[in-house]
Amino acid sequence: MNKSLLFSLFIFQTLFLSAQEQTFTRQDTLRGSITAEREWWDLTFYHLDIKVDPDTESISGKNTIHYTVVKEHDVLQVDLQPPLKIEKVLQDGKELKIKSDGNAHFITLAKAQTKGNQNAIEVYYAGKPREAVRAPWDGGISWKKDENGNNFVASSCQGLGASVWWPNKDHMYDEVDSMLVSVNVPKNLINVSNGRLRNVEEHDNDTKTFHWFVSNPINNYGVNINIGDYVHFGEKYEGEKGTLDMDYYVLRDNLEKAKKQFKDAPKMMKAFEHWFGPYPFYEDSFKLVEVPYLGMEHQSSVTYGNKYVNGYLGNDLSDSGWGLKFDFIIIHEAGHEWFANNITYKDAADMWIHEGFTAYSENLFLDYYYGKKASAEYVIGTRRHIQNDKPVIGSYNVNNEGSSDMYYKGANMLHTLRQLIEDDEKWRSILRGLNKTFYHQTVTTKQIEDYISTASKIDLTEFFEQYLRTTQIPTLEYTFEKGKLKYRYTNIIEKFDMPVRIFVDDKADWIQPNSKWQTKELKGNNISIDSNFYVNTKPL
């Protein structure tokens, strides 16, 4: 499989991110907006208690949803996608009326919902969930077998939504405060989910139930089940907040390979705590879990399927050589613990907050271990994948992600921003400050923009507008004759005037182009534009 095809798979183009004109349906609005039936109640706790039967490829059980009443209302929206069906909903033992509209199910509550009250409903459901045909891009459950014929099952649901396999409030703005995940599986298998394993119950019917408790807020798509013939090993990491348990669950036959390959995990933790601040979920531990697909950023239960090789399935996405210095899935998906799981977008349109910063984390990992030159060569090398087909930010309130350019256009935008700030320690303090200020929060793009502008003391209004909301890449046109540099930007929005570093006979200098021609007297014979800035150049 060639590299360009591998990358096209990676950036979700096949299903979620189309370059074509999109139209939106009522279902998109019900899924993507904070409806009247969502806004009046605040999630506090889930207990997802299910049986997973790999032989029949089915799930059955219930989710008990605890919530606080924010304002009085009597209809509550729960999301669950066919072919799964809600069998009944109870509150205080009384069965409630359900009205379904596609994936959204509206529960009419019998008792008064008084502001400040803490209530719960039990949502019973069953069926055969949608199978993930090509996980993780299309979402659902992967029903596979390992090489020894054992069942090997895993969930993945970013974009499509967690309601593809369990009933929940399927909108990112409201994260549940904590959660218990109880999963009943055949006794020869192990289920690994988020958080810490509280206990394992053995039953007379040749099954076991694994109870995993998540003590931190968690987004819906970050919840997962992973079922297989796993073996466990682990280590203690002495980090910024104390001792962190790092646990690894892999298929039995892959134990020795994993012990070697997963050495990247503590290296990742050291680099990212340096750049981003403390790992956000010490209380819930950190896990890498082998799955039958490429991988995903499930909170404290990061999934791994990169075949125990460096790069992206053995390939360097940057073509710089540096991409083979680390296991792409370990570094990228674990980077999401800070940007996606700690700082989470409120609306899918702002998914670049997850993917832009995390794609950028790849070159920060390289920076930590190999230096600035290596990291710059890597991130600049990834520009070849940028298509500029549509803006990085999508449409709001309809569960719409922007362009797949959110990955490496986002990363190169941030790399450019680092150049503008110049002081690397100041840049590091901004990245750490983001994770501290928005700790365990859902955010908007504007909040991120405003924070960085304030912390950097640079008005970045036009900078973010240019790179996030248009497909235009600034083009720097210039001539240099007899010591006189003449220059301007084209392909820019109004008032865009980002400074750029130049080199005159290898001596650094700065210019601040805008849409008007400017001139500058320079002493030297040769001029070049610093390639660390994501601009096109056009010598005339």
PDB file of C-alpha atoms in Angstrom, residues 47-250:
ATOM      1  CA  HIS A  47     -23.262   3.434  34.926  1.00  0.00           C
ATOM      2  CA  LEU A  48     -23.003   1.536  31.663  1.00  0.00           C
ATOM      3  CA  ASP A  49     -23.803  -2.085  32.547  1.00  0.00           C
ATOM      4  CA  ILE A  50     -23.785  -4.369  29.504  1.00  0.00           C
ATOM      5  CA  LYS A  51     -23.273  -7.887  28.227  1.00  0.00           C
ATOM      6  CA  VAL A  52     -21.215  -8.275  25.058  1.00  0.00           C
ATOM      7  CA  ASP A  53     -21.748 -11.545  23.182  1.00  0.00           C
ATOM      8  CA  PRO A  54     -19.090 -11.919  20.478  1.00  0.00           C
ATOM      9  CA  ASP A  55     -20.686 -15.095  19.071  1.00  0.00           C
ATOM     10  CA  THR A  56     -23.951 -13.313  18.234  1.00  0.00           C
ATOM     11  CA  GLU A  57     -22.255  -9.927  17.758  1.00  0.00           C
ATOM     12  CA  SER A  58     -24.774  -8.358  20.101  1.00  0.00           C
ATOM     13  CA  ILE A  59     -24.917  -6.047  23.116  1.00  0.00           C
ATOM     14  CA  SER A  60     -27.596  -5.886  25.792  1.00  0.00           C
ATOM     15  CA  GLY A  61     -27.962  -4.109  29.098  1.00  0.00           C
ATOM     16  CA  LYS A  62     -28.638  -0.649  30.393  1.00  0.00           C
ATOM     17  CA  ASN A  63     -27.159   2.755  31.023  1.00  0.00           C
ATOM     18  CA  THR A  64     -28.192   4.497  34.220  1.00  0.00           C
ATOM     19  CA  ILE A  65     -27.965   8.225  33.571  1.00  0.00           C
ATOM     20  CA  HIS A  66     -27.650  10.504  36.601  1.00  0.00           C
ATOM     21  CA  TYR A  67     -28.201  14.220  36.148  1.00  0.00           C
ATOM     22  CA  THR A  68     -28.850  17.532  37.870  1.00  0.00           C
ATOM     23  CA  VAL A  69     -31.853  19.585  36.808  1.00  0.00           C
ATOM     24  CA  VAL A  70     -30.658  22.982  35.549  1.00  0.00           C
ATOM     25  CA  LYS A  71     -34.117  24.283  34.712  1.00  0.00           C
ATOM     26  CA  GLU A  72     -37.592  22.799  34.740  1.00  0.00           C
ATOM     27  CA  HIS A  73     -38.590  20.651  31.769  1.00  0.00           C
ATOM     28  CA  ASP A  74     -40.309  17.321  31.272  1.00  0.00           C
ATOM     29  CA  VAL A  75     -38.754  15.844  28.097  1.00  0.00           C
ATOM     30  CA  LEU A  76     -35.210  14.459  27.973  1.00  0.00           C
ATOM     31  CA  GLN A  77     -33.249  13.500  24.841  1.00  0.00           C
ATOM     32  CA  VAL A  78     -31.230  10.288  24.773  1.00  0.00           C
ATOM     33  CA  ASP A  79     -29.373   9.173  21.644  1.00  0.00           C
ATOM     34  CA  LEU A  80     -29.048   5.615  20.334  1.00  0.00           C
ATOM     35  CA  GLN A  81     -28.445   4.549  16.755  1.00  0.00           C
ATOM     36  CA  PRO A  82     -30.157   1.675  14.925  1.00  0.00           C
ATOM     37  CA  PRO A  83     -30.075  -1.243  14.670  1.00  0.00           C
ATOM     38  CA  LEU A  84     -29.814  -1.015  18.468  1.00  0.00           C
ATOM     39  CA  LYS A  85     -33.180  -0.451  20.134  1.00  0.00           C
ATOM     40  CA  ILE A  86     -34.256   1.053  23.426  1.00  0.00           C
ATOM     41  CA  GLU A  87     -36.412  -1.548  25.157  1.00  0.00           C
ATOM     42  CA  LYS A  88     -37.661   0.623  28.012  1.00  0.00           C
ATOM     43  CA  VAL A  89     -36.777   3.613  30.166  1.00  0.00           C
ATOM     44  CA  LEU A  90     -37.452   3.741  33.911  1.00  0.00           C
ATOM     45  CA  GLN A  91     -37.397   6.520  36.489  1.00  0.00           C
ATOM     46  CA  ASP A  92     -37.993   5.582  40.112  1.00  0.00           C
ATOM     47  CA  GLY A  93     -39.235   2.190  38.902  1.00  0.00           C
ATOM     48  CA  LYS A  94     -41.878   3.677  36.616  1.00  0.00           C
ATOM     49  CA  GLU A  95     -41.749   3.011  32.882  1.00  0.00           C
ATOM     50  CA  LEU A  96     -41.723   6.177  30.797  1.00  0.00           C
ATOM     51  CA  LYS A  97     -43.082   7.115  27.397  1.00  0.00           C
ATOM     52  CA  ILE A  98     -40.570   7.216  24.523  1.00  0.00           C
ATOM     53  CA  LYS A  99     -40.971   9.091  21.246  1.00  0.00           C
ATOM     54  CA  SER A 100     -38.264   8.348  18.710  1.00  0.00           C
ATOM     55  CA  ASP A 101     -37.047  10.547  15.867  1.00  0.00           C
ATOM     56  CA  GLY A 102     -34.314   8.631  14.071  1.00  0.00           C
ATOM     57  CA  ASN A 103     -31.311   8.404  16.376  1.00  0.00           C
ATOM     58  CA  ALA A 104     -32.836  10.760  18.956  1.00  0.00           C
ATOM     59  CA  HIS A 105     -35.261   9.425  21.555  1.00  0.00           C
ATOM     60  CA  PHE A 106     -37.383  11.791  23.616  1.00  0.00           C
ATOM     61  CA  ILE A 107     -38.305  10.571  27.090  1.00  0.00           C
ATOM     62  CA  THR A 108     -41.345  12.141  28.746  1.00  0.00           C
ATOM     63  CA  LEU A 109     -40.735  12.241  32.482  1.00  0.00           C
ATOM     64  CA  ALA A 110     -43.598  11.528  34.856  1.00  0.00           C
ATOM     65  CA  LYS A 111     -42.396  13.359  37.951  1.00  0.00           C
ATOM     66  CA  ALA A 112     -41.676  17.067  38.278  1.00  0.00           C
ATOM     67  CA  GLN A 113     -38.128  18.033  37.398  1.00  0.00           C
ATOM     68  CA  THR A 114     -37.291  20.722  39.965  1.00  0.00           C
ATOM     69  CA  LYS A 115     -34.225  22.919  39.491  1.00  0.00           C
ATOM     70  CA  GLY A 116     -31.330  21.643  41.570  1.00  0.00           C
ATOM     71  CA  ASN A 117     -32.703  18.125  41.964  1.00  0.00           C
ATOM     72  CA  GLN A 118     -30.494  15.133  41.222  1.00  0.00           C
ATOM     73  CA  ASN A 119     -32.366  12.436  39.323  1.00  0.00           C
ATOM     74  CA  ALA A 120     -31.630   9.335  37.264  1.00  0.00           C
ATOM     75  CA  ILE A 121     -33.150   7.277  34.473  1.00  0.00           C
ATOM     76  CA  GLU A 122     -32.382   3.700  33.458  1.00  0.00           C
ATOM     77  CA  VAL A 123     -32.208   3.129  29.713  1.00  0.00           C
ATOM     78  CA  TYR A 124     -32.462  -0.546  28.748  1.00  0.00           C
ATOM     79  CA  TYR A 125     -31.354  -1.489  25.248  1.00  0.00           C
ATOM     80  CA  ALA A 126     -30.272  -4.422  23.115  1.00  0.00           C
ATOM     81  CA  GLY A 127     -29.392  -5.508  19.596  1.00  0.00           C
ATOM     82  CA  LYS A 128     -26.601  -5.899  17.118  1.00  0.00           C
ATOM     83  CA  PRO A 129     -24.704  -2.606  16.911  1.00  0.00           C
ATOM     84  CA  ARG A 130     -23.405  -1.269  13.653  1.00  0.00           C
ATOM     85  CA  GLU A 131     -20.231  -3.057  12.674  1.00  0.00           C
ATOM     86  CA  ALA A 132     -17.201  -0.908  11.955  1.00  0.00           C
ATOM     87  CA  VAL A 133     -16.356  -2.028   8.436  1.00  0.00           C
ATOM     88  CA  ARG A 134     -13.059  -0.126   8.382  1.00  0.00           C
ATOM     89  CA  ALA A 135     -12.394   1.090  11.906  1.00  0.00           C
ATOM     90  CA  PRO A 136     -11.763   3.626  13.211  1.00  0.00           C
ATOM     91  CA  TRP A 137     -12.963   5.811  10.347  1.00  0.00           C
ATOM     92  CA  ASP A 138     -16.540   4.608   9.977  1.00  0.00           C
ATOM     93  CA  GLY A 139     -17.287   3.829  13.626  1.00  0.00           C
ATOM     94  CA  GLY A 140     -19.015   0.985  15.423  1.00  0.00           C
ATOM     95  CA  ILE A 141     -17.889  -2.336  16.859  1.00  0.00           C
ATOM     96  CA  SER A 142     -15.091  -4.425  15.356  1.00  0.00           C
ATOM     97  CA  TRP A 143     -15.931  -8.134  15.699  1.00  0.00           C
ATOM     98  CA  LYS A 144     -12.676  -9.908  14.846  1.00  0.00           C
ATOM     99  CA  LYS A 145     -10.646 -13.003  15.742  1.00  0.00           C
ATOM    100  CA  ASP A 146      -7.008 -13.131  16.773  1.00  0.00           C
ATOM    101  CA  GLU A 147      -4.551 -15.534  15.172  1.00  0.00           C
ATOM    102  CA  ASN A 148      -5.499 -18.226  17.697  1.00  0.00           C
ATOM    103  CA  GLY A 149      -9.184 -17.998  16.881  1.00  0.00           C
ATOM    104  CA  ASN A 150     -10.156 -16.087  20.015  1.00  0.00           C
ATOM    105  CA  ASN A 151     -12.704 -13.319  19.793  1.00  0.00           C
ATOM    106  CA  PHE A 152     -11.119  -9.873  19.485  1.00  0.00           C
ATOM    107  CA  VAL A 153     -13.633  -7.049  19.886  1.00  0.00           C
ATOM    108  CA  ALA A 154     -13.308  -3.272  20.156  1.00  0.00           C
ATOM    109  CA  SER A 155     -15.341  -0.075  19.868  1.00  0.00           C
ATOM    110  CA  SER A 156     -14.451   3.098  17.962  1.00  0.00           C
ATOM    111  CA  CYS A 157     -16.889   5.911  17.346  1.00  0.00           C
ATOM    112  CA  GLN A 158     -15.329   9.343  16.852  1.00  0.00           C
ATOM    113  CA  GLY A 159     -17.460  11.479  14.569  1.00  0.00           C
ATOM    114  CA  LEU A 160     -20.295   9.003  14.214  1.00  0.00           C
ATOM    115  CA  GLY A 161     -20.873   9.205  17.953  1.00  0.00           C
ATOM    116  CA  ALA A 162     -20.889   6.966  21.005  1.00  0.00           C
ATOM    117  CA  SER A 163     -24.609   6.355  20.506  1.00  0.00           C
ATOM    118  CA  VAL A 164     -23.613   3.883  17.806  1.00  0.00           C
ATOM    119  CA  TRP A 165     -23.075   1.337  20.618  1.00  0.00           C
ATOM    120  CA  TRP A 166     -24.552   2.723  23.873  1.00  0.00           C
ATOM    121  CA  PRO A 167     -27.354   5.147  24.819  1.00  0.00           C
ATOM    122  CA  ASN A 168     -26.164   8.502  26.105  1.00  0.00           C
ATOM    123  CA  LYS A 169     -26.351  12.267  25.810  1.00  0.00           C
ATOM    124  CA  ASP A 170     -24.406  12.266  22.582  1.00  0.00           C
ATOM    125  CA  HIS A 171     -23.144  15.823  22.365  1.00  0.00           C
ATOM    126  CA  MET A 172     -19.649  16.936  23.321  1.00  0.00           C
ATOM    127  CA  TYR A 173     -20.603  20.041  25.296  1.00  0.00           C
ATOM    128  CA  ASP A 174     -21.647  18.098  28.416  1.00  0.00           C
ATOM    129  CA  GLU A 175     -19.087  15.624  29.740  1.00  0.00           C
ATOM    130  CA  VAL A 176     -20.176  13.229  32.427  1.00  0.00           C
ATOM    131  CA  ASP A 177     -18.328  13.888  35.701  1.00  0.00           C
ATOM    132  CA  SER A 178     -17.470  10.229  36.376  1.00  0.00           C
ATOM    133  CA  MET A 179     -18.506   6.823  35.124  1.00  0.00           C
ATOM    134  CA  LEU A 180     -18.652   3.108  35.890  1.00  0.00           C
ATOM    135  CA  VAL A 181     -18.291   0.742  32.931  1.00  0.00           C
ATOM    136  CA  SER A 182     -19.396  -2.843  33.695  1.00  0.00           C
ATOM    137  CA  VAL A 183     -18.882  -5.308  30.847  1.00  0.00           C
ATOM    138  CA  ASN A 184     -19.868  -8.975  30.923  1.00  0.00           C
ATOM    139  CA  VAL A 185     -17.868 -11.187  28.535  1.00  0.00           C
ATOM    140  CA  PRO A 186     -17.055 -14.894  28.045  1.00  0.00           C
ATOM    141  CA  LYS A 187     -14.813 -16.132  30.860  1.00  0.00           C
ATOM    142  CA  ASN A 188     -11.830 -16.824  28.577  1.00  0.00           C
ATOM    143  CA  LEU A 189     -11.648 -13.157  27.594  1.00  0.00           C
ATOM    144  CA  ILE A 190     -10.736  -9.879  29.292  1.00  0.00           C
ATOM    145  CA  ASN A 191     -12.469  -6.551  28.853  1.00  0.00           C
ATOM    146  CA  VAL A 192     -10.400  -3.391  29.191  1.00  0.00           C
ATOM    147  CA  SER A 193     -12.179  -0.046  29.429  1.00  0.00           C
ATOM    148  CA  ASN A 194     -11.397   3.405  30.772  1.00  0.00           C
ATOM    149  CA  GLY A 195     -10.172   4.262  34.249  1.00  0.00           C
ATOM    150  CA  ARG A 196      -9.199   1.704  36.870  1.00  0.00           C
ATOM    151  CA  LEU A 197     -10.346  -1.876  37.281  1.00  0.00           C
ATOM    152  CA  ARG A 198     -12.377  -2.051  40.495  1.00  0.00           C
ATOM    153  CA  ASN A 199     -13.147  -5.745  40.479  1.00  0.00           C
ATOM    154  CA  VAL A 200     -13.974  -8.783  38.357  1.00  0.00           C
ATOM    155  CA  GLU A 201     -17.065 -10.864  39.035  1.00  0.00           C
ATOM    156  CA  GLU A 202     -17.146 -14.528  38.018  1.00  0.00           C
ATOM    157  CA  HIS A 203     -20.520 -16.006  37.143  1.00  0.00           C
ATOM    158  CA  ASP A 204     -21.891 -19.541  36.901  1.00  0.00           C
ATOM    159  CA  ASN A 205     -22.752 -19.105  33.210  1.00  0.00           C
ATOM    160  CA  ASP A 206     -19.105 -19.113  32.078  1.00  0.00           C
ATOM    161  CA  THR A 207     -18.850 -15.342  31.954  1.00  0.00           C
ATOM    162  CA  LYS A 208     -17.049 -12.605  33.847  1.00  0.00           C
ATOM    163  CA  THR A 209     -17.981  -8.982  34.465  1.00  0.00           C
ATOM    164  CA  PHE A 210     -15.226  -6.374  34.524  1.00  0.00           C
ATOM    165  CA  HIS A 211     -15.996  -3.159  36.427  1.00  0.00           C
ATOM    166  CA  TRP A 212     -13.955  -0.121  35.378  1.00  0.00           C
ATOM    167  CA  PHE A 213     -14.358   3.199  37.202  1.00  0.00           C
ATOM    168  CA  VAL A 214     -13.524   6.560  35.608  1.00  0.00           C
ATOM    169  CA  SER A 215     -13.085   9.256  38.243  1.00  0.00           C
ATOM    170  CA  ASN A 216     -12.518  12.168  35.838  1.00  0.00           C
ATOM    171  CA  PRO A 217     -14.858  13.836  33.343  1.00  0.00           C
ATOM    172  CA  ILE A 218     -14.889  11.949  30.055  1.00  0.00           C
ATOM    173  CA  ASN A 219     -16.276  12.716  26.600  1.00  0.00           C
ATOM    174  CA  ASN A 220     -18.671  10.260  24.991  1.00  0.00           C
ATOM    175  CA  TYR A 221     -16.450   8.992  22.178  1.00  0.00           C
ATOM    176  CA  GLY A 222     -13.597   8.533  24.652  1.00  0.00           C
ATOM    177  CA  VAL A 223     -15.454   5.648  26.334  1.00  0.00           C
ATOM    178  CA  ASN A 224     -14.486   2.230  25.007  1.00  0.00           C
ATOM    179  CA  ILE A 225     -14.653  -1.530  25.326  1.00  0.00           C
ATOM    180  CA  ASN A 226     -11.766  -3.778  24.272  1.00  0.00           C
ATOM    181  CA  ILE A 227     -12.246  -7.528  24.572  1.00  0.00           C
ATOM    182  CA  GLY A 228      -9.628 -10.157  23.858  1.00  0.00           C
ATOM    183  CA  ASP A 229      -7.222 -12.772  25.086  1.00  0.00           C
ATOM    184  CA  TYR A 230      -5.117 -10.114  26.754  1.00  0.00           C
ATOM    185  CA  VAL A 231      -2.033 -10.317  28.917  1.00  0.00           C
ATOM    186  CA  HIS A 232      -0.936  -7.399  31.057  1.00  0.00           C
ATOM    187  CA  PHE A 233       2.318  -5.746  31.944  1.00  0.00           C
ATOM    188  CA  GLY A 234       3.038  -2.293  33.277  1.00  0.00           C
ATOM    189  CA  GLU A 235       5.369   0.150  34.949  1.00  0.00           C
ATOM    190  CA  LYS A 236       5.423   3.098  37.333  1.00  0.00           C
ATOM    191  CA  TYR A 237       6.224   6.513  35.886  1.00  0.00           C
ATOM    192  CA  GLU A 238       7.458   9.273  38.206  1.00  0.00           C
ATOM    193  CA  GLY A 239       5.784  12.292  36.704  1.00  0.00           C
ATOM    194  CA  GLU A 240       4.886  15.861  37.524  1.00  0.00           C
ATOM    195  CA  LYS A 241       1.942  14.876  39.748  1.00  0.00           C
ATOM    196  CA  GLY A 242       3.574  11.889  41.399  1.00  0.00           C
ATOM    197  CA  THR A 243       3.572   8.207  40.503  1.00  0.00           C
ATOM    198  CA  LEU A 244       1.545   7.319  37.422  1.00  0.00           C
ATOM    199  CA  ASP A 245       0.472   3.749  36.704  1.00  0.00           C
ATOM    200  CA  MET A 246       1.146   2.907  33.060  1.00  0.00           C
ATOM    201  CA  ASP A 247      -0.539  -0.360  32.085  1.00  0.00           C
ATOM    202  CA  TYR A 248      -0.398  -2.274  28.825  1.00  0.00           C
ATOM    203  CA  TYR A 249      -2.834  -4.910  27.553  1.00  0.00           C
ATOM    204  CA  VAL A 250      -1.797  -6.863  24.475  1.00  0.00           C
TER     205      VAL A 250
END
